[in-house]
Short mmCIF file of C-alpha atoms in Angstrom, two decimals:
data_model
loop_
_atom_site.label_atom_id
_atom_site.label_comp_id
_atom_site.label_asym_id
_atom_site.label_seq_id
_atom_site.Cartn_x
_atom_site.Cartn_y
_atom_site.Cartn_z
CA MET Q 1 145.46 51.57 23.16
CA TYR Q 2 146.14 47.92 24.05
CA ARG Q 3 148.32 47.61 20.96
CA ILE Q 4 150.54 50.45 22.17
CA LEU Q 5 150.91 48.76 25.57
CA LEU Q 6 151.78 45.45 23.90
CA LEU Q 7 154.46 47.08 21.75
CA LEU Q 8 155.83 48.89 24.79
CA LEU Q 9 156.08 45.64 26.77
CA LEU Q 10 157.78 43.89 23.87
CA CYS Q 11 160.29 46.73 23.53
CA ILE Q 12 161.12 46.81 27.25
CA GLY Q 13 161.24 43.02 27.40
CA SER Q 14 163.65 42.92 24.49
CA ILE Q 15 165.94 45.38 26.28
CA GLY Q 16 165.98 43.10 29.31
CA VAL Q 17 166.66 39.97 27.26
CA SER Q 18 169.42 41.75 25.36
CA ALA Q 19 171.06 42.83 28.62
CA GLN Q 20 170.88 39.27 29.97
CA VAL Q 21 172.48 37.88 26.83
CA VAL Q 22 175.31 40.40 27.06
CA GLU Q 23 175.87 39.70 30.76
CA GLY Q 24 175.73 35.95 30.24
CA SER Q 25 178.29 36.10 27.48
CA LYS Q 26 180.82 37.57 29.92
CA TYR Q 27 180.82 34.52 32.18
CA LYS Q 28 179.58 31.46 30.29
CA THR Q 29 181.55 29.35 27.87
CA GLY Q 30 180.89 26.10 26.11
CA THR Q 31 179.47 24.68 22.92
CA PRO Q 32 176.92 27.00 21.35
CA ARG Q 33 173.46 25.71 20.64
CA SER Q 34 172.40 25.01 17.08
CA SER Q 35 170.08 28.03 17.19
CA SER Q 36 173.09 30.24 17.88
CA GLY Q 37 174.71 28.93 14.73
CA LEU Q 38 171.60 29.77 12.73
CA VAL Q 39 171.48 33.29 14.17
CA ASN Q 40 175.17 33.80 13.44
CA GLY Q 41 174.63 32.60 9.89
CA LEU Q 42 171.75 34.99 9.32
CA THR Q 43 173.60 37.95 10.79
CA SER Q 44 176.68 37.15 8.70
CA LEU Q 45 174.55 36.95 5.56
CA THR Q 46 172.96 40.31 6.37
CA GLU Q 47 176.35 41.90 7.03
CA TRP Q 48 177.58 40.55 3.68
CA GLY Q 49 174.55 42.02 1.89
CA ILE Q 50 175.02 45.44 3.48
CA ASP Q 51 178.73 45.42 2.63
CA LEU Q 52 177.81 44.58 -0.95
CA ILE Q 53 175.79 47.79 -1.40
CA THR Q 54 178.16 50.02 0.61
CA ILE Q 55 181.50 51.44 -0.51
CA GLU Q 56 183.44 53.17 2.26
CA ARG Q 57 186.50 55.36 1.82
CA GLU Q 58 188.48 57.49 4.25
CA ASN Q 59 186.30 60.60 3.91
CA SER Q 60 183.26 59.31 2.06
CA THR Q 61 180.64 56.58 1.88
CA PHE Q 62 178.58 55.55 -1.13
CA PHE Q 63 175.60 53.28 -0.67
CA PHE Q 64 173.03 52.00 -3.12
CA LEU Q 65 169.96 51.02 -1.14
CA PRO Q 66 166.91 49.23 -2.44
CA VAL Q 67 164.11 50.95 -0.53
CA ALA Q 68 160.81 49.41 0.56
CA GLY Q 69 158.24 51.23 2.62
CA TYR Q 70 154.66 51.40 3.73
CA GLU Q 71 152.24 54.13 4.75
CA ASN Q 72 148.47 54.05 5.07
CA ARG Q 73 148.41 56.94 2.62
CA THR Q 74 150.54 55.39 -0.14
CA GLY Q 75 150.38 51.63 0.44
CA LEU Q 76 153.45 49.51 -0.21
CA SER Q 77 156.29 51.24 -2.04
CA ILE Q 78 159.59 50.19 -3.56
CA GLY Q 79 162.45 52.20 -4.98
CA LEU Q 80 166.16 52.89 -5.16
CA LEU Q 81 168.23 55.34 -3.13
CA PRO Q 82 171.81 55.90 -4.31
CA SER Q 83 173.53 58.29 -1.91
CA TRP Q 84 177.03 59.69 -1.59
CA ARG Q 85 178.08 61.01 1.82
CA PHE Q 86 181.36 62.88 2.10
CA TYR Q 87 183.17 65.29 4.38
CA LEU Q 88 184.33 68.75 3.30
CA GLY Q 89 185.35 70.19 6.67
CA GLY Q 90 188.67 70.42 8.40
CA LYS Q 91 187.91 68.42 11.55
CA GLU Q 92 187.50 64.74 12.28
CA GLU Q 93 184.31 63.24 13.67
CA GLY Q 94 184.10 63.87 17.41
CA GLN Q 95 186.34 66.94 17.24
CA GLY Q 96 184.07 69.95 17.51
CA PHE Q 97 181.71 70.78 14.66
CA TYR Q 98 181.31 67.81 12.33
CA ARG Q 99 178.68 67.50 9.60
CA PRO Q 100 178.79 65.18 6.58
CA SER Q 101 177.70 66.52 3.20
CA ASN Q 102 175.64 64.33 0.89
CA ILE Q 103 174.06 63.99 -2.53
CA SER Q 104 171.07 61.66 -2.90
CA VAL Q 105 168.88 60.54 -5.79
CA SER Q 106 165.66 58.61 -5.24
CA GLY Q 107 162.97 56.97 -7.32
CA GLU Q 108 159.95 55.37 -5.67
CA PHE Q 109 156.67 53.74 -6.76
CA SER Q 110 153.74 52.53 -4.64
CA THR Q 111 150.72 50.25 -4.93
CA SER Q 112 148.39 53.27 -4.70
CA GLY Q 113 149.81 54.69 -7.95
CA MET Q 114 152.13 57.18 -6.27
CA TYR Q 115 155.48 57.85 -7.88
CA GLU Q 116 158.21 60.20 -6.76
CA PHE Q 117 161.64 61.25 -7.97
CA TYR Q 118 163.97 63.63 -6.21
CA LEU Q 119 167.51 64.95 -6.19
CA SER Q 120 168.73 66.45 -2.92
CA SER Q 121 172.03 67.78 -1.66
CA LYS Q 122 173.51 69.18 1.54
CA PHE Q 123 176.91 70.84 1.54
CA TYR Q 124 178.82 71.94 4.65
CA THR Q 125 181.76 73.82 3.16
CA LYS Q 126 185.21 74.52 4.58
CA ASN Q 127 184.50 78.24 4.64
CA ASN Q 128 181.45 77.72 6.88
CA TRP Q 129 178.52 77.77 4.49
CA TYR Q 130 175.57 75.39 4.55
CA LEU Q 131 173.82 74.91 1.20
CA LYS Q 132 170.75 72.69 0.89
CA THR Q 133 168.62 72.01 -2.20
CA LYS Q 134 165.90 69.57 -3.17
CA TRP Q 135 164.19 68.98 -6.50
CA MET Q 136 161.11 66.74 -6.34
CA VAL Q 137 158.55 65.50 -8.86
CA GLN Q 138 155.62 63.61 -7.36
CA HIS Q 139 152.28 62.14 -8.40
CA MET Q 140 150.06 61.32 -5.40
CA PRO Q 141 146.55 59.81 -5.43
CA ASP Q 142 145.26 61.45 -2.28
CA LYS Q 143 142.31 62.53 -0.15
CA PHE Q 144 141.17 66.04 0.72
CA TYR Q 145 139.18 66.50 3.94
CA LEU Q 146 137.14 69.37 5.29
CA LEU Q 147 139.44 71.98 6.81
CA GLY Q 148 139.70 72.39 10.57
CA ASN Q 149 140.19 70.24 13.63
CA SER Q 150 136.59 69.33 14.46
CA SER Q 151 135.06 68.97 10.99
CA ASP Q 152 133.49 65.69 9.83
CA LYS Q 153 136.45 63.59 8.65
CA SER Q 154 134.20 60.88 7.22
CA VAL Q 155 133.53 63.25 4.31
CA PHE Q 156 136.32 63.76 1.78
CA SER Q 157 137.17 64.01 -1.91
CA ASP Q 158 139.54 61.74 -3.78
CA ILE Q 159 142.08 63.73 -5.76
CA GLU Q 160 145.29 63.24 -7.72
CA GLU Q 161 148.00 65.73 -6.86
CA ASN Q 162 150.93 66.49 -9.15
CA LYS Q 163 153.70 68.61 -7.74
CA LEU Q 164 157.06 69.99 -8.78
CA GLU Q 165 159.04 71.43 -5.88
CA PHE Q 166 162.36 73.24 -5.72
CA THR Q 167 163.22 74.13 -2.13
CA GLY Q 168 166.33 74.87 -0.14
CA ARG Q 169 168.35 77.21 2.01
CA ILE Q 170 171.59 79.18 1.98
CA MET Q 171 173.08 79.74 5.42
CA LYS Q 172 176.26 81.06 6.98
CA ILE Q 173 177.65 79.00 9.87
CA VAL Q 174 178.77 81.13 12.83
CA ARG Q 175 180.92 79.60 15.59
CA ASP Q 176 180.07 76.04 14.49
CA LYS Q 177 176.57 76.12 15.99
CA TRP Q 178 174.64 79.11 14.63
CA PHE Q 179 173.24 79.15 11.09
CA LEU Q 180 171.98 82.44 9.62
CA GLY Q 181 170.50 82.73 6.15
CA VAL Q 182 167.47 82.41 3.89
CA ASN Q 183 165.04 79.70 2.86
CA TYR Q 184 163.35 79.53 -0.53
CA ASP Q 185 160.42 77.63 -2.01
CA PHE Q 186 159.42 77.59 -5.69
CA SER Q 187 156.76 74.97 -6.37
CA SER Q 188 153.99 74.07 -8.81
CA TYR Q 189 150.80 72.14 -8.01
CA ASN Q 190 148.18 70.58 -10.25
CA ILE Q 191 145.07 68.79 -8.91
CA LYS Q 192 143.02 66.57 -11.21
CA ASN Q 193 140.58 63.60 -11.28
CA ILE Q 194 138.53 65.03 -8.43
CA ASP Q 195 135.85 62.71 -7.03
CA GLY Q 196 133.59 64.23 -4.37
CA LEU Q 197 132.20 67.63 -3.41
CA VAL Q 198 134.54 68.55 -0.55
CA PHE Q 199 137.30 69.70 -2.89
CA ASN Q 200 135.66 72.44 -4.97
CA PRO Q 201 136.52 75.84 -6.51
CA SER Q 202 136.05 77.59 -3.15
CA VAL Q 203 139.15 75.82 -1.79
CA ARG Q 204 142.40 77.77 -2.21
CA GLY Q 205 144.67 75.49 -4.20
CA TYR Q 206 141.87 74.11 -6.37
CA ARG Q 207 143.28 75.52 -9.59
CA ASP Q 208 146.76 74.94 -11.02
CA ALA Q 209 149.18 77.29 -9.31
CA TRP Q 210 152.74 78.29 -8.55
CA VAL Q 211 153.92 79.39 -5.13
CA ALA Q 212 157.12 81.39 -4.72
CA GLY Q 213 158.49 82.31 -1.32
CA VAL Q 214 161.68 83.46 0.34
CA GLY Q 215 162.53 84.51 3.88
CA PRO Q 216 165.01 84.52 6.78
CA SER Q 217 165.94 81.54 8.92
CA VAL Q 218 167.93 81.15 12.15
CA THR Q 219 169.16 77.78 13.43
CA TYR Q 220 171.12 76.67 16.48
CA ASP Q 221 172.48 73.12 16.39
CA ASN Q 222 174.98 71.55 18.78
CA ARG Q 223 173.80 67.94 18.39
CA ASN Q 224 176.50 65.29 18.23
CA SER Q 225 174.89 63.78 15.09
CA VAL Q 226 172.28 64.80 12.54
CA ILE Q 227 171.28 61.17 11.87
CA TYR Q 228 171.07 59.64 15.35
CA PRO Q 229 171.53 62.47 17.87
CA MET Q 230 172.11 61.38 21.46
CA ARG Q 231 172.91 64.67 23.12
CA GLY Q 232 172.64 68.35 22.39
CA MET Q 233 169.96 70.76 21.26
CA PHE Q 234 168.48 72.00 17.99
CA PHE Q 235 166.13 74.87 17.32
CA GLU Q 236 165.08 76.64 14.17
CA SER Q 237 162.94 79.67 13.49
CA SER Q 238 161.99 80.44 9.89
CA TYR Q 239 159.69 82.81 8.05
CA LEU Q 240 158.69 82.60 4.38
CA ASN Q 241 156.86 85.32 2.47
CA TYR Q 242 155.14 84.21 -0.74
CA PHE Q 243 154.62 86.81 -3.46
CA ARG Q 244 151.88 87.00 -6.06
CA ALA Q 245 154.37 88.83 -8.28
CA LEU Q 246 156.26 85.54 -8.65
CA GLY Q 247 153.48 83.05 -7.94
CA ASP Q 248 149.69 82.87 -7.65
CA TYR Q 249 149.14 83.55 -3.94
CA ASP Q 250 150.10 86.18 -1.35
CA PHE Q 251 150.68 84.61 2.06
CA SER Q 252 153.29 83.91 4.70
CA THR Q 253 154.35 81.00 6.91
CA PHE Q 254 156.21 80.81 10.20
CA LYS Q 255 157.74 77.75 11.86
CA PHE Q 256 159.50 77.20 15.17
CA ASP Q 257 161.11 73.80 15.82
CA TYR Q 258 162.85 72.91 19.11
CA ARG Q 259 164.51 69.56 19.90
CA THR Q 260 166.64 68.30 22.76
CA TYR Q 261 168.35 64.97 23.42
CA VAL Q 262 169.45 63.30 26.66
CA ASP Q 263 172.03 60.50 26.55
CA LEU Q 264 171.16 57.79 29.11
CA GLY Q 265 174.64 56.31 28.96
CA LYS Q 266 174.25 52.72 27.71
CA ASN Q 267 173.01 50.73 24.71
CA GLU Q 268 172.67 53.98 22.74
CA GLN Q 269 169.65 54.81 24.90
CA VAL Q 270 168.41 58.35 24.46
CA ILE Q 271 165.37 60.44 25.30
CA ALA Q 272 164.44 62.79 22.45
CA MET Q 273 161.93 65.64 22.79
CA GLN Q 274 160.48 68.02 20.19
CA ALA Q 275 158.10 70.99 20.17
CA VAL Q 276 156.87 72.55 16.90
CA VAL Q 277 154.67 75.58 16.21
CA LYS Q 278 153.46 76.50 12.71
CA SER Q 279 151.48 79.55 11.67
CA THR Q 280 150.18 80.99 8.40
CA ALA Q 281 148.58 84.26 7.27
CA GLY Q 282 147.04 85.52 4.04
CA ASP Q 283 145.55 83.61 1.11
CA VAL Q 284 147.15 80.27 1.91
CA PRO Q 285 146.60 77.32 -0.48
CA PHE Q 286 145.73 74.13 1.37
CA TYR Q 287 149.09 72.48 0.62
CA ARG Q 288 150.92 75.19 2.59
CA MET Q 289 148.56 75.31 5.58
CA SER Q 290 149.62 74.15 9.05
CA GLU Q 291 149.13 70.44 9.72
CA ILE Q 292 149.81 67.55 12.04
CA GLY Q 293 150.37 64.01 10.85
CA GLY Q 294 152.74 61.99 8.70
CA LYS Q 295 155.83 59.86 9.11
CA ARG Q 296 157.76 62.58 10.97
CA LEU Q 297 155.36 65.22 12.27
CA PHE Q 298 152.88 63.24 14.39
CA ARG Q 299 152.98 59.51 13.73
CA GLY Q 300 149.55 58.69 15.17
CA ILE Q 301 147.94 60.36 12.13
CA SER Q 302 148.83 58.83 8.78
CA HIS Q 303 147.44 61.53 6.50
CA PRO Q 304 148.98 65.04 6.68
CA TYR Q 305 145.99 66.59 4.83
CA LYS Q 306 143.41 65.24 7.30
CA TYR Q 307 143.84 68.04 9.86
CA LEU Q 308 144.65 71.41 8.25
CA ASP Q 309 144.16 74.93 9.56
CA ASN Q 310 145.90 78.30 9.90
CA HIS Q 311 147.95 77.25 12.94
CA SER Q 312 149.23 74.05 14.51
CA PHE Q 313 151.43 72.86 17.34
CA TYR Q 314 152.60 69.54 18.67
CA VAL Q 315 154.91 68.24 21.38
CA GLN Q 316 156.35 64.74 21.24
CA ALA Q 317 158.91 62.65 23.11
CA ALA Q 318 160.62 59.35 22.34
CA PHE Q 319 162.76 56.77 24.12
CA ARG Q 320 165.24 55.03 21.80
CA SER Q 321 167.50 52.09 22.55
CA ARG Q 322 169.86 49.68 20.86
CA LEU Q 323 168.76 46.08 21.48
CA TRP Q 324 171.12 43.60 19.87
CA TRP Q 325 173.28 43.45 16.77
CA ARG Q 326 171.67 45.93 14.31
CA LEU Q 327 168.28 45.99 16.03
CA GLY Q 328 166.82 48.80 18.13
CA CYS Q 329 163.45 50.11 19.27
CA GLU Q 330 161.57 53.29 20.07
CA VAL Q 331 158.56 54.17 22.20
CA PHE Q 332 156.97 57.57 21.50
CA SER Q 333 154.09 59.77 22.61
CA GLY Q 334 152.83 63.30 22.03
CA VAL Q 335 150.01 65.85 21.96
CA GLY Q 336 149.04 68.30 19.23
CA ASN Q 337 146.31 70.31 17.55
CA VAL Q 338 145.36 72.50 14.59
CA PHE Q 339 143.26 75.64 15.04
CA ASP Q 340 141.94 78.68 13.19
CA LYS Q 341 142.80 81.48 15.63
CA LEU Q 342 144.96 81.93 18.69
CA GLY Q 343 142.89 81.48 21.83
CA SER Q 344 140.89 78.85 23.65
CA SER Q 345 140.43 76.74 20.50
CA MET Q 346 144.10 75.81 20.71
CA LEU Q 347 143.32 73.30 23.46
CA GLU Q 348 139.94 72.03 22.25
CA ASP Q 349 139.71 68.40 21.03
CA MET Q 350 143.41 67.79 21.51
CA HIS Q 351 145.08 64.89 19.73
CA VAL Q 352 146.97 62.54 22.09
CA MET Q 353 149.30 60.12 20.31
CA GLY Q 354 151.35 57.10 21.32
CA GLY Q 355 153.17 54.26 19.63
CA ALA Q 356 156.29 52.16 19.26
CA GLY Q 357 158.63 50.96 16.57
CA LEU Q 358 161.49 48.70 15.53
CA ARG Q 359 164.85 49.87 14.16
CA ILE Q 360 167.16 47.98 11.79
CA ARG Q 361 170.59 49.60 11.45
CA VAL Q 362 171.52 49.91 7.76
CA LEU Q 363 174.77 51.87 8.04
CA GLU Q 364 176.60 51.11 11.28
CA ASN Q 365 179.13 53.94 11.20
CA GLU Q 366 176.52 56.53 10.23
CA LYS Q 367 173.91 55.06 12.64
CA LEU Q 368 171.33 55.20 9.85
CA SER Q 369 168.38 52.88 10.46
CA PHE Q 370 165.34 51.58 8.64
CA ARG Q 371 162.38 52.11 10.95
CA ILE Q 372 158.98 50.49 11.35
CA ASP Q 373 156.57 52.60 13.44
CA TYR Q 374 152.98 52.19 14.54
CA GLY Q 375 151.14 55.05 16.21
CA MET Q 376 147.55 55.76 17.23
CA THR Q 377 145.56 58.60 18.80
CA ASN Q 378 142.73 59.13 21.26
CA ARG Q 379 140.48 60.12 18.33
CA GLY Q 380 140.75 56.84 16.46
CA ASP Q 381 143.46 57.78 13.97
CA SER Q 382 146.44 55.52 13.41
CA GLY Q 383 149.50 55.28 11.21
CA VAL Q 384 151.96 52.62 10.06
CA PHE Q 385 155.26 53.79 8.58
CA PHE Q 386 158.23 51.92 7.07
CA THR Q 387 160.97 54.39 6.15
CA LEU Q 388 164.60 55.46 6.60
CA GLY Q 389 165.92 57.70 9.36
CA GLU Q 390 164.60 58.82 12.73
CA ALA Q 391 161.49 61.01 12.86
CA PHE Q 392 163.36 63.83 14.65
#
């Protein structure tokens, strides 16, 4: 816990120093110190490097980012992320409903042996349709733990997971804020090189399998930005039914996701809050069960397969602020749990999470940042994440 407090103090202290620098610059003049020249040189070099990999046009931006990351689960990773962002709508940014479309391709490799390739796209059309697709191929050396919230997590099996996923949604936009449509999920999983007795034939998902699901989705979104929202609200309710006629399992999943953002009025300071409920029913393979953990869901737990069960919920909040130049910070906290049945077990052995992180703005106009987060929980779990984009 002392590490969280230290990061919090550093973050708050940096905000104060940044404010003093800004205030001082309004009234003081004179010859800058040599350290100021060094800082200016470094910032200019960074700006030049970012401009080199970014091509901006009137209604589009293309950037070619070398990507480096870290997670406890995958180790160090490197890759490339070419992405094209463009605008298909009839309004300018800041004038009512505004959403950029994009096409992204990514290739990534890690020190653990993980590799991943994906092609994703999001289209917001002029005739008010939202179309989202993602193709992903991934090989992941991983761990499988005993299911449940209170099981012995010191016992696990090492596995290698190969997946091919094709997911997406087709939605009609109503009055700029409501999205009505369907989600779909067609995916294949193969588990091999199993070491340990925890992952065995009694576990659903042990054998090679396809899952095929489709179902309705409703979304409300009046946020001012999908990348760095500072005000507005988002909620989504979705249901997916998976059919044995098209895949290997009969089951269903439900998810409710609510987010709200409060603009504090200066230095891009914002309070962000999120509440998520997930539920499953039927013969659910482990890779579609409800979970907490990961770089977005609950950052105090690094491994999303560590706590799996039929249902889960978590609530988290974050304070974000711009510090200086392209630097920012975040302090976050939350509570969550996984459980087998609705009832008293929902609140047993709750996970309490807290942490902090640094932000480095990659695309200024888009407010897209590279983030470094550290989180930990009251049960001894922790997570370190280097990745692009805010968690929620």
